[in-house]
Amino acid sequence: MKRILIARLSDSPGVLNRAINAISKRFINIESIAVGQTAEENKSQLTLVVHVDDIESCDHLVKLLNKQVDVMEAKDITDDNVLTRELAIVDVAVNYSAIADLLVSFQVAILAEETDNTVIQATGTHQQIEDFIEILKPYTITQLTRTGIAGFVKTH
């Protein structure tokens, strides 16, 4: 089962490494990792998408993260009112004009365009990014990179 975990961390050297090592020692598959600064000074948020066998395994991971030095709070937000986004940058071997009509339903920006390739940035939910990539597959994707899921629980 796929679960989304977040952890607020002290923004100092080694904290992220210790948190990830604690998880990897348990042989848990991490699908994505995103980390970045928060609105709080010297704090970062780690967003993990993990695959676990059951909810008890997820609860154990959250407890494990909360025991780490410099982790202020870790929690499973999968079942909460969550806002998530992912970013993908795709280099596709086709001119933009040939695929423009396919992309109107996605949040995209054209980063570079030449006669035989287009570099496109897309943002959206994980599923929207999956759909975006699927639509581009027939046009030969030459490069692809994704950020992984970032998100938080809506408070309003």
Coordinates of N, CA and C in Angstrom, one line a residue:
M1 N 0.8 -1.2 0.0 CA 0.0 0.0 0.0 C 0.9 1.2 0.0
K2 N 0.5 2.2 -0.8 CA 1.2 3.5 -0.9 C 0.8 4.4 0.2
R3 N 1.7 5.1 0.9 CA 1.4 6.0 1.9 C 2.3 7.3 1.7
I4 N 1.7 8.4 2.1 CA 2.4 9.7 2.0 C 2.8 10.1 3.5
L5 N 4.1 10.3 3.7 CA 4.6 10.7 5.0 C 5.2 12.1 4.9
I6 N 5.0 12.9 5.9 CA 5.8 14.2 5.9 C 6.5 14.2 7.3
A7 N 7.6 14.9 7.3 CA 8.4 15.1 8.5 C 9.0 16.5 8.5
R8 N 8.8 17.3 9.5 CA 9.4 18.6 9.7 C 10.8 18.3 10.3
L9 N 11.8 18.9 9.7 CA 13.2 18.6 10.1 C 14.0 19.9 10.4
S10 N 14.9 19.8 11.2 CA 15.9 20.9 11.4 C 16.7 21.0 10.1
D11 N 16.9 22.2 9.6 CA 17.6 22.4 8.4 C 19.1 22.5 8.7
S12 N 19.7 21.3 9.0 CA 21.1 21.2 9.3 C 21.8 20.0 8.7
P13 N 23.1 20.0 8.5 CA 23.7 18.9 7.8 C 23.5 17.5 8.5
G14 N 23.3 16.5 7.7 CA 23.1 15.1 8.3 C 21.7 14.7 8.7
V15 N 20.8 15.6 8.9 CA 19.5 15.3 9.4 C 18.7 14.5 8.3
L16 N 18.7 14.9 7.1 CA 18.0 14.2 6.0 C 18.6 12.8 5.9
N17 N 19.9 12.7 5.9 CA 20.6 11.4 5.7 C 20.2 10.4 6.8
R18 N 20.2 10.9 8.1 CA 19.8 10.0 9.2 C 18.4 9.5 9.0
A19 N 17.5 10.4 8.6 CA 16.1 10.1 8.5 C 15.9 9.0 7.4
I20 N 16.5 9.2 6.2 CA 16.4 8.3 5.1 C 17.0 6.9 5.5
N21 N 18.2 7.0 6.1 CA 18.9 5.7 6.5 C 18.0 4.9 7.5
A22 N 17.3 5.6 8.4 CA 16.5 4.9 9.4 C 15.4 4.1 8.6
I23 N 14.9 4.7 7.5 CA 13.8 4.0 6.7 C 14.4 2.9 5.9
S24 N 15.5 3.2 5.2 CA 16.1 2.2 4.3 C 16.6 1.0 5.0
K25 N 17.0 1.1 6.3 CA 17.4 -0.1 7.0 C 16.3 -1.1 7.2
R26 N 15.1 -0.6 7.1 CA 13.9 -1.4 7.2 C 13.4 -2.1 5.9
F27 N 14.2 -1.8 4.9 CA 13.9 -2.4 3.5 C 12.6 -1.9 3.0
I28 N 12.2 -0.7 3.3 CA 11.0 -0.1 2.8 C 11.3 0.6 1.4
N29 N 10.4 0.3 0.5 CA 10.6 0.9 -0.9 C 10.1 2.4 -0.8
I30 N 11.0 3.3 -1.1 CA 10.6 4.7 -1.2 C 10.4 5.1 -2.6
E31 N 9.2 5.4 -3.0 CA 8.8 5.8 -4.4 C 9.3 7.2 -4.7
S32 N 9.2 8.1 -3.8 CA 9.7 9.5 -4.1 C 10.0 10.2 -2.8
I33 N 11.0 11.1 -2.9 CA 11.4 11.9 -1.8 C 11.5 13.3 -2.4
A34 N 10.9 14.3 -1.6 CA 11.0 15.7 -1.9 C 11.3 16.4 -0.6
V35 N 12.2 17.3 -0.6 CA 12.6 18.0 0.6 C 12.8 19.5 0.2
G36 N 12.4 20.4 1.1 CA 12.6 21.8 0.8 C 12.3 22.6 2.1
Q37 N 12.7 23.9 2.0 CA 12.5 24.8 3.1 C 11.0 25.0 3.3
T38 N 10.7 25.4 4.6 CA 9.3 25.7 4.9 C 9.2 27.2 5.2
A39 N 8.0 27.6 5.7 CA 7.8 29.0 6.1 C 8.5 29.3 7.4
E40 N 8.8 28.2 8.1 CA 9.6 28.4 9.4 C 11.1 28.5 9.1
E41 N 11.7 29.4 9.7 CA 13.2 29.6 9.5 C 13.9 28.4 10.0
N42 N 14.9 27.9 9.3 CA 15.8 26.8 9.6 C 15.0 25.5 9.7
K43 N 13.9 25.4 9.1 CA 13.1 24.1 9.1 C 12.9 23.7 7.6
S44 N 12.9 22.4 7.4 CA 12.6 21.8 6.1 C 11.5 20.8 6.2
Q45 N 10.8 20.5 5.1 CA 9.9 19.4 5.2 C 10.3 18.4 4.2
L46 N 10.3 17.2 4.7 CA 10.5 16.0 3.9 C 9.2 15.3 3.6
T47 N 8.9 15.1 2.3 CA 7.7 14.4 1.9 C 8.2 13.1 1.2
L48 N 7.7 12.0 1.8 CA 8.0 10.6 1.3 C 6.8 9.9 0.8
V49 N 6.9 9.2 -0.3 CA 5.9 8.3 -0.7 C 6.5 6.9 -0.6
V50 N 6.0 6.1 0.3 CA 6.5 4.8 0.6 C 5.5 3.7 0.3
H51 N 6.0 2.5 0.1 CA 5.2 1.3 -0.1 C 5.4 0.4 1.1
V52 N 4.3 0.2 1.8 CA 4.4 -0.7 3.0 C 3.3 -1.8 2.9
D53 N 3.5 -2.8 3.7 CA 2.6 -4.0 3.6 C 1.3 -3.7 4.3
D54 N 1.3 -2.9 5.3 CA 0.1 -2.6 6.1 C 0.2 -1.3 6.9
I55 N -0.9 -0.9 7.5 CA -0.9 0.4 8.2 C 0.0 0.3 9.4
E56 N 0.2 -0.9 10.0 CA 1.0 -1.0 11.2 C 2.5 -0.7 10.8
S57 N 2.9 -1.1 9.6 CA 4.3 -0.9 9.2 C 4.5 0.6 9.0
C58 N 3.4 1.3 8.5 CA 3.5 2.7 8.3 C 3.6 3.5 9.6
D59 N 2.8 3.0 10.6 CA 2.8 3.6 11.9 C 4.2 3.5 12.5
H60 N 4.8 2.3 12.3 CA 6.1 2.1 12.8 C 7.1 3.0 12.2
L61 N 7.0 3.3 10.9 CA 7.9 4.2 10.2 C 7.8 5.6 10.8
V62 N 6.5 6.1 11.1 CA 6.3 7.4 11.6 C 6.9 7.5 13.0
K63 N 6.8 6.4 13.8 CA 7.4 6.4 15.2 C 8.9 6.5 15.1
L64 N 9.4 5.7 14.1 CA 10.9 5.7 13.9 C 11.4 7.1 13.5
L65 N 10.7 7.8 12.6 CA 11.1 9.1 12.2 C 11.0 10.1 13.4
N66 N 9.9 10.0 14.2 CA 9.8 10.9 15.3 C 10.8 10.7 16.4
K67 N 11.5 9.6 16.4 CA 12.6 9.3 17.4 C 13.9 9.9 16.9
Q68 N 14.0 10.3 15.7 CA 15.3 10.8 15.1 C 15.5 12.2 15.7
V69 N 16.8 12.4 16.0 CA 17.2 13.7 16.5 C 17.0 14.8 15.3
D70 N 16.5 15.9 15.7 CA 16.2 17.0 14.8 C 15.0 16.8 13.9
V71 N 14.2 15.8 14.2 CA 12.9 15.6 13.5 C 11.9 16.2 14.5
M72 N 11.2 17.3 14.1 CA 10.2 17.9 15.0 C 8.9 17.2 15.1
E73 N 8.5 16.7 13.9 CA 7.2 16.0 13.8 C 7.2 15.2 12.5
A74 N 6.8 13.9 12.6 CA 6.5 13.1 11.4 C 5.1 12.6 11.5
K75 N 4.5 12.5 10.3 CA 3.1 11.9 10.3 C 2.7 11.3 9.0
D76 N 1.8 10.4 9.0 CA 1.2 9.9 7.8 C 0.0 10.8 7.4
I77 N 0.1 11.4 6.2 CA -1.0 12.3 5.8 C -1.9 11.8 4.7
T78 N -1.7 10.5 4.4 CA -2.4 9.9 3.3 C -3.9 10.1 3.3
D79 N -4.5 9.9 4.5 CA -6.0 10.0 4.6 C -6.5 11.3 5.0
D80 N -5.6 12.3 5.1 CA -6.0 13.7 5.5 C -6.4 14.5 4.2
N81 N -6.8 15.7 4.4 CA -7.2 16.6 3.4 C -5.9 17.2 2.8
V82 N -5.3 16.5 1.8 CA -3.9 16.8 1.4 C -3.9 17.5 0.1
L83 N -3.0 18.5 -0.1 CA -2.7 19.1 -1.4 C -1.3 18.6 -1.8
T84 N -1.2 18.0 -2.9 CA 0.1 17.5 -3.4 C 0.3 18.0 -4.8
R85 N 1.5 18.1 -5.2 CA 1.9 18.5 -6.5 C 3.3 17.8 -6.8
E86 N 3.5 17.6 -8.1 CA 4.7 17.0 -8.7 C 5.0 17.8 -9.9
L87 N 6.3 17.9 -10.2 CA 6.8 18.6 -11.4 C 7.5 17.6 -12.3
A88 N 7.3 17.7 -13.6 CA 8.1 16.9 -14.5 C 8.6 17.8 -15.6
I89 N 9.8 17.5 -16.1 CA 10.4 18.1 -17.2 C 10.7 17.0 -18.2
V90 N 10.1 17.2 -19.4 CA 10.2 16.2 -20.5 C 10.7 16.8 -21.7
D91 N 11.7 16.1 -22.3 CA 12.2 16.5 -23.7 C 11.6 15.4 -24.6
V92 N 10.8 15.9 -25.5 CA 10.1 15.0 -26.4 C 10.6 15.3 -27.9
A93 N 10.8 14.3 -28.7 CA 11.3 14.4 -30.0 C 10.2 14.8 -31.0
V94 N 9.6 16.0 -30.8 CA 8.6 16.5 -31.8 C 8.5 18.0 -31.6
N95 N 8.1 18.7 -32.6 CA 7.9 20.1 -32.5 C 6.6 20.4 -31.7
Y96 N 6.6 21.4 -31.0 CA 5.5 21.7 -30.1 C 4.1 21.8 -30.9
S97 N 4.2 22.4 -32.0 CA 2.9 22.5 -32.8 C 2.2 21.2 -33.1
A98 N 3.0 20.1 -33.2 CA 2.4 18.8 -33.4 C 1.7 18.2 -32.2
I99 N 2.0 18.7 -31.0 CA 1.4 18.2 -29.8 C 0.6 19.2 -29.0
A100 N 0.6 20.4 -29.4 CA -0.1 21.5 -28.7 C -1.5 21.2 -28.3
D101 N -2.3 20.6 -29.2 CA -3.7 20.3 -28.9 C -3.8 19.2 -27.8
L102 N -2.8 18.3 -27.7 CA -2.9 17.3 -26.7 C -2.6 17.8 -25.3
L103 N -2.0 18.9 -25.2 CA -1.5 19.4 -23.9 C -2.4 20.5 -23.2
V104 N -3.5 20.8 -23.9 CA -4.4 21.9 -23.4 C -5.0 21.6 -22.0
S105 N -5.1 20.4 -21.7 CA -5.8 20.0 -20.4 C -4.7 19.9 -19.3
F106 N -3.5 20.2 -19.5 CA -2.4 20.1 -18.5 C -1.8 21.4 -18.2
Q107 N -1.3 21.6 -17.0 CA -0.6 22.8 -16.6 C 0.9 22.7 -17.1
V108 N 1.2 23.3 -18.3 CA 2.5 23.1 -18.9 C 3.1 24.5 -19.2
A109 N 4.4 24.4 -19.3 CA 5.2 25.6 -19.8 C 6.2 25.0 -20.8
I110 N 6.4 25.7 -21.9 CA 7.4 25.3 -22.8 C 8.7 25.9 -22.4
L111 N 9.7 25.1 -22.2 CA 11.0 25.6 -21.7 C 12.0 25.8 -22.9
A112 N 11.8 25.0 -23.9 CA 12.7 25.1 -25.1 C 11.9 24.5 -26.3
E113 N 12.1 25.1 -27.4 CA 11.4 24.6 -28.6 C 12.3 24.7 -29.8
E114 N 12.5 23.6 -30.5 CA 13.3 23.6 -31.8 C 12.5 22.8 -32.8
T115 N 13.0 22.7 -34.0 CA 12.2 22.1 -35.1 C 11.9 20.6 -34.8
D116 N 12.8 19.9 -34.1 CA 12.6 18.5 -33.9 C 12.5 18.0 -32.5
N117 N 12.4 19.0 -31.5 CA 12.1 18.6 -30.1 C 11.6 19.8 -29.3
T118 N 10.9 19.4 -28.2 CA 10.3 20.4 -27.3 C 10.6 20.0 -25.9
V119 N 11.0 20.9 -25.0 CA 11.2 20.6 -23.6 C 10.0 21.3 -22.9
I120 N 9.3 20.4 -22.2 CA 8.0 20.8 -21.5 C 8.1 20.6 -20.0
Q121 N 7.6 21.6 -19.3 CA 7.5 21.5 -17.8 C 6.0 21.3 -17.5
A122 N 5.7 20.3 -16.7 CA 4.3 20.1 -16.3 C 4.2 20.0 -14.8
T123 N 3.2 20.5 -14.2 CA 2.9 20.4 -12.8 C 1.5 19.9 -12.6
G124 N 1.3 19.2 -11.5 CA 0.0 18.6 -11.2 C 0.1 17.5 -10.2
T125 N -1.0 16.9 -10.0 CA -1.0 15.7 -9.1 C -0.2 14.6 -9.7
H126 N 0.1 13.6 -8.9 CA 0.9 12.5 -9.4 C 0.1 11.8 -10.6
Q127 N -1.2 11.7 -10.5 CA -1.9 11.1 -11.6 C -1.9 11.9 -12.8
Q128 N -2.0 13.3 -12.7 CA -1.9 14.2 -13.8 C -0.6 14.0 -14.5
I129 N 0.5 13.9 -13.8 CA 1.8 13.8 -14.4 C 1.9 12.4 -15.1
E130 N 1.4 11.4 -14.5 CA 1.4 10.1 -15.1 C 0.6 10.2 -16.5
D131 N -0.5 10.8 -16.5 CA -1.3 11.0 -17.7 C -0.6 11.8 -18.7
F132 N 0.1 12.8 -18.3 CA 0.8 13.7 -19.2 C 2.0 12.9 -19.9
I133 N 2.7 12.1 -19.1 CA 3.8 11.3 -19.7 C 3.2 10.3 -20.6
E134 N 2.1 9.7 -20.3 CA 1.5 8.6 -21.1 C 1.1 9.2 -22.5
I135 N 0.6 10.4 -22.5 CA 0.2 11.1 -23.8 C 1.4 11.3 -24.7
L136 N 2.6 11.6 -24.1 CA 3.8 11.9 -24.8 C 4.5 10.7 -25.3
K137 N 4.3 9.5 -24.8 CA 5.1 8.3 -25.1 C 5.1 8.0 -26.6
P138 N 4.0 8.2 -27.4 CA 4.1 7.9 -28.8 C 5.1 8.8 -29.6
Y139 N 5.5 9.9 -28.9 CA 6.3 10.9 -29.6 C 7.8 10.8 -29.2
T140 N 8.2 9.8 -28.6 CA 9.6 9.5 -28.2 C 10.1 10.5 -27.2
I141 N 10.0 10.1 -25.9 CA 10.6 10.9 -24.9 C 12.1 10.6 -24.8
T142 N 12.9 11.7 -25.0 CA 14.3 11.5 -25.0 C 14.9 11.7 -23.6
Q143 N 14.3 12.6 -22.8 CA 14.7 12.8 -21.4 C 13.5 13.1 -20.6
L144 N 13.6 12.6 -19.3 CA 12.5 12.8 -18.4 C 13.0 12.9 -17.0
T145 N 12.6 13.9 -16.2 CA 12.9 14.0 -14.8 C 11.7 14.4 -14.1
R146 N 11.6 13.9 -12.8 CA 10.4 14.3 -12.0 C 10.9 14.6 -10.6
T147 N 10.2 15.5 -9.9 CA 10.6 16.0 -8.6 C 10.2 15.0 -7.5
G148 N 9.1 14.2 -7.7 CA 8.5 13.5 -6.6 C 7.4 14.3 -6.0
I149 N 6.6 13.8 -5.2 CA 5.5 14.4 -4.7 C 5.9 15.3 -3.5
A150 N 5.4 16.6 -3.5 CA 5.5 17.5 -2.4 C 4.1 17.8 -2.0
G151 N 3.9 18.0 -0.7 CA 2.5 18.3 -0.3 C 2.4 18.6 1.2
F152 N 1.2 19.0 1.6 CA 0.9 19.2 3.0 C -0.6 19.1 3.2
V153 N -1.0 19.1 4.5 CA -2.4 19.0 4.9 C -3.0 20.4 4.8
K154 N -4.2 20.5 4.1 CA -4.9 21.8 4.1 C -5.4 22.1 5.4
T155 N -5.2 23.3 5.8 CA -5.7 23.7 7.2 C -6.9 24.6 7.1
H156 N -7.3 25.0 5.9 CA -8.5 26.0 5.8 C -9.5 25.3 5.0

